[in-house]
CSV table of C-alpha atoms in Angstrom, one decimal:
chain,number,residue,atom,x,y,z
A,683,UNK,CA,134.1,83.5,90.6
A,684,UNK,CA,133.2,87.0,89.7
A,685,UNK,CA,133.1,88.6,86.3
A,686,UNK,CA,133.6,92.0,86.9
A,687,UNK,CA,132.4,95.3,84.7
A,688,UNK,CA,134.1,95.6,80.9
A,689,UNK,CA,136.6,98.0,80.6
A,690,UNK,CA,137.7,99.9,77.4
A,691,UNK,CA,141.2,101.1,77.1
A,692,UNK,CA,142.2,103.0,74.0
A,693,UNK,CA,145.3,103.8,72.1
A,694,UNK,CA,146.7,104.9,69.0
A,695,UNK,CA,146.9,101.8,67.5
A,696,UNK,CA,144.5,98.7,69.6
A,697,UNK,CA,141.8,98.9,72.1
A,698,UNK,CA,142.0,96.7,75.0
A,699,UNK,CA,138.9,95.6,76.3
A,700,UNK,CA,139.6,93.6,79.9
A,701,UNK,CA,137.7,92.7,83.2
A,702,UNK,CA,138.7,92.1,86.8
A,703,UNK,CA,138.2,88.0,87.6
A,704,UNK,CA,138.0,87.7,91.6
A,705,UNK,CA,138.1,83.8,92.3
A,706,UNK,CA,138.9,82.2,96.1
A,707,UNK,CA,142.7,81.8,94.5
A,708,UNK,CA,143.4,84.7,92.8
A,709,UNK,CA,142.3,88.2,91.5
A,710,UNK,CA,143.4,89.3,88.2
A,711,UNK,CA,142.6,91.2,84.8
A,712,UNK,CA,141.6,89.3,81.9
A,713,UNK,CA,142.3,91.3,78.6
A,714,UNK,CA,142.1,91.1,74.8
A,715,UNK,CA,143.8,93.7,72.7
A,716,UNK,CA,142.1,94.7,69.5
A,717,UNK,CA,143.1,96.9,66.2
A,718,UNK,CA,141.0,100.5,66.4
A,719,UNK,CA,139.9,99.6,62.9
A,720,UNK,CA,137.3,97.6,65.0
A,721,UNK,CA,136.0,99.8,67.6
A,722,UNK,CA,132.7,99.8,66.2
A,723,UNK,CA,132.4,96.0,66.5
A,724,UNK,CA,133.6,95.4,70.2
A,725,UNK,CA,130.5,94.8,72.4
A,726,UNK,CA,131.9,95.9,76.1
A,727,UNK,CA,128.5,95.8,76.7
A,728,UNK,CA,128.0,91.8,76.8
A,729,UNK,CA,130.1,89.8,78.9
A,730,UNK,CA,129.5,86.8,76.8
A,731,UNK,CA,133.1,86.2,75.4
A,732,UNK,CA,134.7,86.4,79.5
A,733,UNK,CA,132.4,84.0,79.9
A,734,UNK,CA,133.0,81.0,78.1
A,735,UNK,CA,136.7,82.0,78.4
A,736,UNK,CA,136.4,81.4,81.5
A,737,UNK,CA,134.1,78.5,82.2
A,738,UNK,CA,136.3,75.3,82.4
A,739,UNK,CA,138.4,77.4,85.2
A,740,UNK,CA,135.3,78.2,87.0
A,741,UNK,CA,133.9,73.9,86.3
A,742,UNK,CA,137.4,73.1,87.6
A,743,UNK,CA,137.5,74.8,90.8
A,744,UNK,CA,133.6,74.5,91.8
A,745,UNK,CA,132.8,78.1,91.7
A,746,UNK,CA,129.9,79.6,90.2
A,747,UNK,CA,130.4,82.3,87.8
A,748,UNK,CA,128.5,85.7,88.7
A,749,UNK,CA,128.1,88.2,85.8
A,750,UNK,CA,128.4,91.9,86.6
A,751,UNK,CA,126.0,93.5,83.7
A,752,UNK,CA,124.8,91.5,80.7
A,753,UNK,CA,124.7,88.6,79.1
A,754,UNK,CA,123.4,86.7,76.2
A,755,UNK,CA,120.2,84.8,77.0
A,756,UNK,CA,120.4,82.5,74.3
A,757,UNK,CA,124.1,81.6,75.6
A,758,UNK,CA,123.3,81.5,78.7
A,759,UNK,CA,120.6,78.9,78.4
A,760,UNK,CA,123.2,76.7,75.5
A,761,UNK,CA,125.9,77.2,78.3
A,762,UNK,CA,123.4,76.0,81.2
A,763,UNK,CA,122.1,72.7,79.4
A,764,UNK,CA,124.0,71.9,77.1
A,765,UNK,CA,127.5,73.0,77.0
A,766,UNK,CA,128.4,72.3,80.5
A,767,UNK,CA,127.2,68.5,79.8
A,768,UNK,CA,129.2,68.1,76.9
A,769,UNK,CA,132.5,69.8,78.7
A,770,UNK,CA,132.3,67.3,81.8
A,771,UNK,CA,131.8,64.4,79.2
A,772,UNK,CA,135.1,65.9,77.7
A,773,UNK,CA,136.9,66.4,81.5
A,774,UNK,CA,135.1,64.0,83.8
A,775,UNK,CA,137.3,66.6,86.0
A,776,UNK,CA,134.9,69.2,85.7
A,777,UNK,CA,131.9,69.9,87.7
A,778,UNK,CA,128.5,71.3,87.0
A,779,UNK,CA,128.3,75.2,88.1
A,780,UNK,CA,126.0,78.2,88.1
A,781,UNK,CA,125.6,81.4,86.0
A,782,UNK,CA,124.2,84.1,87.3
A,783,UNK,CA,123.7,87.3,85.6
A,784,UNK,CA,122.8,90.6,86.4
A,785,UNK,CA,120.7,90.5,83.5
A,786,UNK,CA,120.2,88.4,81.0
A,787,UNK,CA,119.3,89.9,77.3
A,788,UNK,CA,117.1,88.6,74.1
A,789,UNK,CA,117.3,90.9,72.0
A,790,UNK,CA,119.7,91.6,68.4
A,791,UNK,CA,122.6,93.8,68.8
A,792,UNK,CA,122.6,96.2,65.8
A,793,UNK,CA,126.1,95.4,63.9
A,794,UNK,CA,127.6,98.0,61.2
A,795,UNK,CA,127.3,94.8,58.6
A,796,UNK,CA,126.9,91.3,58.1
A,797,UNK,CA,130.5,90.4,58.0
A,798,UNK,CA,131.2,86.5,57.8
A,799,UNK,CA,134.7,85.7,59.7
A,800,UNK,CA,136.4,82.3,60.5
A,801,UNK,CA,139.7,81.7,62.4
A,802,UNK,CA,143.0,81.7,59.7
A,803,UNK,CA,145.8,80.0,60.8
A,804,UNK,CA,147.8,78.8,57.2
A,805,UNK,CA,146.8,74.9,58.3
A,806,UNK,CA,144.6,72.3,56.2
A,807,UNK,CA,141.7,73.0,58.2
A,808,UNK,CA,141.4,76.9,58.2
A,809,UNK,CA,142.5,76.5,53.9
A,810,UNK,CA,139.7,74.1,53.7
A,811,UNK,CA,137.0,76.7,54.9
A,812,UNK,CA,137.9,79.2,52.4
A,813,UNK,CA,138.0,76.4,49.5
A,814,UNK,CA,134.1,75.6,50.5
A,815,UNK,CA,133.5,79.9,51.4
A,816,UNK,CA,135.5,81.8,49.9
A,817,UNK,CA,136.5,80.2,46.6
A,818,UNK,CA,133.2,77.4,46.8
A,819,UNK,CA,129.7,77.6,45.5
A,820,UNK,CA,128.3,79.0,48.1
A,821,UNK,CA,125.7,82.2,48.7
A,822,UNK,CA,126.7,85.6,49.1
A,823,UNK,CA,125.9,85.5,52.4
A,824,UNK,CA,127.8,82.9,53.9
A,825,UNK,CA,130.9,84.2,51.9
A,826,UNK,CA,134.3,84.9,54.3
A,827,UNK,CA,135.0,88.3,54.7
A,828,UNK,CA,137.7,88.4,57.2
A,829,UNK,CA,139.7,86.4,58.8
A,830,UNK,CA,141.3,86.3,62.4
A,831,UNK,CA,144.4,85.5,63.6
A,832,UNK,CA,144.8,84.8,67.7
A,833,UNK,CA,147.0,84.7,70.2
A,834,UNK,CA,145.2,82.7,73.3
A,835,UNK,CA,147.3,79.7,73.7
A,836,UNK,CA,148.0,78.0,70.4
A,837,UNK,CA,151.7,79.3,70.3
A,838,UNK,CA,152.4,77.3,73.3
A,839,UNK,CA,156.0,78.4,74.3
A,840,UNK,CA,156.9,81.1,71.5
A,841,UNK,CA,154.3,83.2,73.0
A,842,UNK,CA,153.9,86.6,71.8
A,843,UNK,CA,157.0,86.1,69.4
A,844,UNK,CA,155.6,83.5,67.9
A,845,UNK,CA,152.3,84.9,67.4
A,846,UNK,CA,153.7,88.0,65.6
A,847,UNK,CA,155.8,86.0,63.2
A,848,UNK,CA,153.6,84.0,62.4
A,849,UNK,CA,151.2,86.4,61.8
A,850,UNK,CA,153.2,88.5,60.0
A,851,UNK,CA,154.6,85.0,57.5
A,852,UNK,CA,150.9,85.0,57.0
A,853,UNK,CA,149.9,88.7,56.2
A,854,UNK,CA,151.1,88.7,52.6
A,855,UNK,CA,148.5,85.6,51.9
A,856,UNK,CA,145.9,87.4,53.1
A,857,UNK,CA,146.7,90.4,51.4
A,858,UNK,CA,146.5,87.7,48.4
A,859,UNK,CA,143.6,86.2,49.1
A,860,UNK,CA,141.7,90.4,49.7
A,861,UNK,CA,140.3,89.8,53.1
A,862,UNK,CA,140.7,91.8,56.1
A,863,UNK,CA,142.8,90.4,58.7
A,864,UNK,CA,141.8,90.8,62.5
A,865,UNK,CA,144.7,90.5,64.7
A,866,UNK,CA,143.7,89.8,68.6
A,867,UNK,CA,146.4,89.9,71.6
A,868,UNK,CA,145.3,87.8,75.3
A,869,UNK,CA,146.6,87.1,78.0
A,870,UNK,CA,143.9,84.6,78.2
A,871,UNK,CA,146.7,82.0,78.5
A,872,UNK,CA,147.7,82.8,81.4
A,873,UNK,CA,144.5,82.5,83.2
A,874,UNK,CA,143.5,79.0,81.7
A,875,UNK,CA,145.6,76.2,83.3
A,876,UNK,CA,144.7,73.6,80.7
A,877,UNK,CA,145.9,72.3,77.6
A,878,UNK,CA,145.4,73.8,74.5
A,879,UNK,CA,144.0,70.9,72.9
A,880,UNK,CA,141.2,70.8,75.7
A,881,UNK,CA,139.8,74.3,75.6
A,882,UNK,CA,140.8,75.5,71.8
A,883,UNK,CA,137.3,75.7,71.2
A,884,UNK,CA,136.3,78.1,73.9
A,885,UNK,CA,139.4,80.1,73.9
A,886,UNK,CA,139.2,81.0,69.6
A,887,UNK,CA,135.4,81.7,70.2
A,888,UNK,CA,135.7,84.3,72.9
A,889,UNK,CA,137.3,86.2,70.3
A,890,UNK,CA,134.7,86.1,68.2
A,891,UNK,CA,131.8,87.3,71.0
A,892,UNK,CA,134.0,90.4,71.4
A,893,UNK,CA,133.5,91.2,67.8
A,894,UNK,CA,129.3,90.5,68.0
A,895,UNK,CA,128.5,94.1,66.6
A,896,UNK,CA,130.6,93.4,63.4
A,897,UNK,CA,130.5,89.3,62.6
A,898,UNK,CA,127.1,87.6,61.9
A,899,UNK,CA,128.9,84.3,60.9
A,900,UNK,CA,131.8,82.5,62.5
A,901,UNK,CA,133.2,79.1,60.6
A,902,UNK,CA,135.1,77.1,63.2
A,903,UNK,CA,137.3,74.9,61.1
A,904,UNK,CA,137.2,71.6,62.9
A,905,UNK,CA,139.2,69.1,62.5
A,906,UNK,CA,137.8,66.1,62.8
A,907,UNK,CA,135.3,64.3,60.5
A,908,UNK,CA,131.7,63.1,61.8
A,909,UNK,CA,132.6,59.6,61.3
A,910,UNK,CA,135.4,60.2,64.4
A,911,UNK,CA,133.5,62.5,66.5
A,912,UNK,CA,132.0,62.0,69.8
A,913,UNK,CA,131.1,63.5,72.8
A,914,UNK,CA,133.3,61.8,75.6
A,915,UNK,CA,136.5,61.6,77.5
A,916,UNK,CA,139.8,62.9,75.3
A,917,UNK,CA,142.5,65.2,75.5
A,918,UNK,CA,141.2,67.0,72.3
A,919,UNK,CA,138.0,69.0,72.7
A,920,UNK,CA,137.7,68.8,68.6
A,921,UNK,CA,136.0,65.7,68.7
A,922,UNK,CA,132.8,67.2,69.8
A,923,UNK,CA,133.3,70.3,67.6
A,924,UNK,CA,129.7,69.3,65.5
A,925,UNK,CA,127.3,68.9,68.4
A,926,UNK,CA,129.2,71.7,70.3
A,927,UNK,CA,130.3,74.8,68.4
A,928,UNK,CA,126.6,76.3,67.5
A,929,UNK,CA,125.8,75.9,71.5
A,930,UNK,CA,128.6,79.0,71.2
A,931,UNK,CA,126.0,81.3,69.2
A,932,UNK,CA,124.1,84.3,70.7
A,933,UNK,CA,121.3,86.2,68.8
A,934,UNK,CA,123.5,87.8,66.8
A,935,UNK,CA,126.5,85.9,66.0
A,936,UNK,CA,126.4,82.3,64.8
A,937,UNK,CA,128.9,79.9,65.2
A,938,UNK,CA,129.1,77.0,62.8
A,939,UNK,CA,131.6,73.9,63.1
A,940,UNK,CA,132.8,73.4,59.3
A,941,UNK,CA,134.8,70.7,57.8
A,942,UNK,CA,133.4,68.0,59.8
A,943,UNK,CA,132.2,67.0,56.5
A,944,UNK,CA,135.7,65.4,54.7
A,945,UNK,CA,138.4,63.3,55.9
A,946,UNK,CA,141.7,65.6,56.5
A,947,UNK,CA,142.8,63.2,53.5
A,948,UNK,CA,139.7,64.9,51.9
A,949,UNK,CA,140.7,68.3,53.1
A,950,UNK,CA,144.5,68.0,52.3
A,951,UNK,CA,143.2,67.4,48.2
A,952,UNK,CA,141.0,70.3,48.1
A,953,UNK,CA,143.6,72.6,50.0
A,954,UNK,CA,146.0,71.4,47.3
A,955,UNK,CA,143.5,73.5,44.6
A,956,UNK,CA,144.5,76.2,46.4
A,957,UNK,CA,147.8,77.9,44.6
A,958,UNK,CA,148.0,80.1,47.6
A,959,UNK,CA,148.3,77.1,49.5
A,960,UNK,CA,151.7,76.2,48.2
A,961,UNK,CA,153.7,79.2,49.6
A,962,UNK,CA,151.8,79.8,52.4
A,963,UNK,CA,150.8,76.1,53.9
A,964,UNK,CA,151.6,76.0,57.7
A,965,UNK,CA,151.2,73.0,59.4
A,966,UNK,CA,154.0,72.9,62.1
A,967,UNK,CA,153.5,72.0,65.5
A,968,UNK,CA,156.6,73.4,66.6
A,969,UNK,CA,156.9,76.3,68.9
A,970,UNK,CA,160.7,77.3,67.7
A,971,UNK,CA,159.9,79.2,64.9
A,972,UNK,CA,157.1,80.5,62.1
A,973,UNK,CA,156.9,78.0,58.9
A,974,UNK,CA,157.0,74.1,58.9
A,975,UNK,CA,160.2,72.1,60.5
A,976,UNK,CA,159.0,69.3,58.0
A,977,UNK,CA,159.8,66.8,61.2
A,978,UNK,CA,157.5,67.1,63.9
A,979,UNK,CA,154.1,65.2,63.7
A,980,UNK,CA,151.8,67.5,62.1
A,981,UNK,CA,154.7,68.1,58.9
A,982,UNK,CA,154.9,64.4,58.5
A,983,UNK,CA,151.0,63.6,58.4
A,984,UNK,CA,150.8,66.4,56.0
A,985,UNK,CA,153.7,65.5,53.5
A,986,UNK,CA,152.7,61.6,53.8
A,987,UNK,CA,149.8,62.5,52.6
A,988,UNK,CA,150.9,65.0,50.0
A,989,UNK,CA,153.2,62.2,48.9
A,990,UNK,CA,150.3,59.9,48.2
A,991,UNK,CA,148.3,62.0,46.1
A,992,UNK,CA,151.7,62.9,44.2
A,993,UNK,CA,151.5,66.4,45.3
A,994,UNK,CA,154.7,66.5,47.6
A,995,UNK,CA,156.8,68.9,45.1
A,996,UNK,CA,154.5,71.6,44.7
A,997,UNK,CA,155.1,72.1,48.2
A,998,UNK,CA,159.1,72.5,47.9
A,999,UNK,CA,158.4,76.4,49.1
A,1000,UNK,CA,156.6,75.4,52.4
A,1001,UNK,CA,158.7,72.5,53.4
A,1002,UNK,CA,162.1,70.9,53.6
A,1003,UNK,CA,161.3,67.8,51.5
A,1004,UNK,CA,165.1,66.3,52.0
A,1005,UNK,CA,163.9,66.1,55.6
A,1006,UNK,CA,160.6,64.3,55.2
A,1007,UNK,CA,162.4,61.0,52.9
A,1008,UNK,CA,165.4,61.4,55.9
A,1009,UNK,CA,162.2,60.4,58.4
A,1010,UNK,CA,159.4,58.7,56.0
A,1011,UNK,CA,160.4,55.3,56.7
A,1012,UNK,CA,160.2,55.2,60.4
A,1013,UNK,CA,157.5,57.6,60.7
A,1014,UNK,CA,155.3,55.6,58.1
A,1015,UNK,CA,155.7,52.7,60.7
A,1016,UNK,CA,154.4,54.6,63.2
A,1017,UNK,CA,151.4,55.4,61.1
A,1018,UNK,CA,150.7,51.6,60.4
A,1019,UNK,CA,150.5,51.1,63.9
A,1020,UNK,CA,148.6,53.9,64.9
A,1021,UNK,CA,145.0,53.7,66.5
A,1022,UNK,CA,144.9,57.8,65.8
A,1023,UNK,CA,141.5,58.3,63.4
A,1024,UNK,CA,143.7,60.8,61.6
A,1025,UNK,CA,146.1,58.8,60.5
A,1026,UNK,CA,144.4,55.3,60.0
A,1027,UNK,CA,142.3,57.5,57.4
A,1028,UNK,CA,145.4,57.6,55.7
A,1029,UNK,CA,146.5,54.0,55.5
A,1030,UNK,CA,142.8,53.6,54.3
A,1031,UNK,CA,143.7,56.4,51.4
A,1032,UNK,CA,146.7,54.6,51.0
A,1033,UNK,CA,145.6,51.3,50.0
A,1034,UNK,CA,142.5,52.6,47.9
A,1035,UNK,CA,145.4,54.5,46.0
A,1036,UNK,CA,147.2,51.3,45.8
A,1037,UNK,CA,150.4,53.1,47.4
A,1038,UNK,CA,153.4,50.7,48.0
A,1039,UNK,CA,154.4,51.5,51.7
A,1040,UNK,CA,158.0,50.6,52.0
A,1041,UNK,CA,159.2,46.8,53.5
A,1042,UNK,CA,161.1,48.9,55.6
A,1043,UNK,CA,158.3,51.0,57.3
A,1044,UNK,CA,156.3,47.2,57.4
A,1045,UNK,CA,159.2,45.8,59.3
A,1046,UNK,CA,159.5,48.7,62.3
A,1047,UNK,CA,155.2,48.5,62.0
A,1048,UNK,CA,155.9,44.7,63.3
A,1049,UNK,CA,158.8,45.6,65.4
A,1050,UNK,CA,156.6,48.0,67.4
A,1051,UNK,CA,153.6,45.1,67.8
A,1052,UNK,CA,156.0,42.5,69.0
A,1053,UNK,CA,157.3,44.8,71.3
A,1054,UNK,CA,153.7,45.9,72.6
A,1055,UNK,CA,152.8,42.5,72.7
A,1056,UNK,CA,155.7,41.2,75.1
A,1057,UNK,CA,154.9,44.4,77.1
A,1058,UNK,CA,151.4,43.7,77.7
A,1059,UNK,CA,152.4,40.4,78.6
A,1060,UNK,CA,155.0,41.2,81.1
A,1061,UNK,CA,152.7,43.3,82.7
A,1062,UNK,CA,150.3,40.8,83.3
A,1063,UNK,CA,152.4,38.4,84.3
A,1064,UNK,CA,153.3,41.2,87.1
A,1065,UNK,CA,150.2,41.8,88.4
A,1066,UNK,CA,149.1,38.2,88.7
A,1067,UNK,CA,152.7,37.6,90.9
């Protein structure tokens, strides 16, 4: 694979910085599109951000990746020995490839200011950050100044509609909240044939390695607490967020993985501080529509846990609440059962709070274990025949 030159193209309102990528299957442009306000903070003169964008592709299809111009050497050697371990531990898929670099480069960029960024999304974990940096006891210096809003895969089938919606239901919060918002277009996910949940990481960090000149700090909200992270085989690349994200850092940026530190039960009570929070909390994993359908998976693990901590009406703005007691029973069964570190954290919250899950939800919780039981056993039984 080959990494072709930078390009620059401006307009009236965003700069598009893209490169040619010539692989044995295809040849095509890579771009990211970029708000003039920021001109002064694009580096087109490091090709750091095309890289790890592009890395699992190049560890998927065996091809070594050579760098026209230059490239972080700090990155490069994090990429080289450590990241590229940790991504095949992830995908046992992948294989170990090459970087090479026309040059590879030491040194500080000069940036315009120390700005502190992290990834905004409306969700528990991006909330959480700015309770601990923004409205948290913490120095000056690791304060959020802006905030950045993507669009490289995490819209799944909205696409570019979705993105602008829901950046646009999130621009008055922001407003609130007086940070600068950084919007970034890509086509990135077009490029990358894997699941969001596999590369999130990568993708939401390339961003960031445009913007080197202008961020010195980058909060990656993960979203998984220490106690359930590893590095190993799963479908979600988040459980090695806290030995992963710094290997991300040049000389001039760093990346830090933050809220690896609470439980999302933990994080879900601390966002709830947060008035803004409760007109602006977006949790949804649907791909219809901005705000929260209040039935898909990620609405119901929020509002079960909302309901626990008897905060589930202050959130009447955000969510359909007649939908959630429609669904609580069943999906409380579900939870019971689950094996899902996210949600057994909240039967364990459950039972220190002494909550009363319904006989209902108990009875579907053993109607799903008889069932997997007499499953198991019929498929034993078939492979012994």
């Amino acid at each position: 694979m080959r990494i072709y030159m930078p390009e620059l193209i401006e307009d009236k309102e965003n700069n598009k910085i893209r490169i040619l990528v010539e692989s044995r299957k295809y040849k095509k442009h890579l771009w990211y599109s970029i708000n003039c306000k920021y001109q002064e903070w694009l580096t087109p003169e490091r090709q750091d951000a095309f890289v790890i964008a592009l890395l699992p592709l190049a560890m998927k299809d065996k091809e070594d990746i050579y760098v026209e111009g230059v490239m972080s050497e700090k990155l490069f050697y994090a990429l080289s020995n450590y990241y590229m371990k940790i991504l095949m531990s992830v995908m046992p898929s992948l294989h170990p490839v090459k970087i090479v670099a026309d040059k590879l480069d030491s040194t500080k960029l000069n940036q315009t200011s120390g700005n502190v960024a992290t990834g905004f999304s409306g969700g528990i974990d991006s909330f959480c950050v700015l309770a601990d940096h923004l409205f948290g006891p913490v120095p000056d210096s690791f304060k959020v100044t802006h905030l950045i809003f993507n669009n490289v895969g995490s819209h799944m089938e909205g696409g570019h509609r979705l993105f602008e919606e829901r950046y646009n239901r999130l621009l008055p919060a922001i407003q609130e909240l007086g940070l600068q918002a950084i919007k970034i277009d890509s086509n990135l996910h077009e490029l990358l044939d894997f699941r969001f949940s596999q590369t999130h990481t990568l993708r939401n960090i390339s961003t960031v390695l445009l913007l080197q000149k202008g961020i010195r700090k980058f909060y990656y909200a993960s979203a998984f607490r220490y106690k359930d992270s590893f590095v190993g085989k799963t479908d979600y690349l988040g459980h090695a967020d806290p030995v992963a994200v710094h290997l991300l850092s040049t000389e001039t940026t760093e990346c830090i993985s933050s809220g690896c530190q609470y439980s999302r039960v933990e994080k879900t009570m601390k966002v709830s501080e947060i008035r803004l929070s409760h007109k602006y909390l977006d949790v949804c994993a649907c791909s219809d529509a901005s705000g929260n359908c209040s039935t898909c998976w990620k609405c119901l693990r929020t509002l079960l846990t909302l309901e626990m901590m008897g905060k589930l009406d202050i959130y009447n703005q955000v969510f359909d609440i007649n939908k959630y007691w429609r669904l609580r029973h069943k999906y409380i069964g579900k939870v019971l059962a689950s094996n899902d570190p996210l949600l057994k954290e909240i039967v364990e919250y459950g039972r220190e709070q002494k909550y009363s899950f319904p006989l209902l939800s108990r009875f579907y919780h053993l109607g799903r274990a008889i069932f997997s039981l007499f499953k198991g056993r019929n498929k034993k039984k078939y492979l012994q025949s």
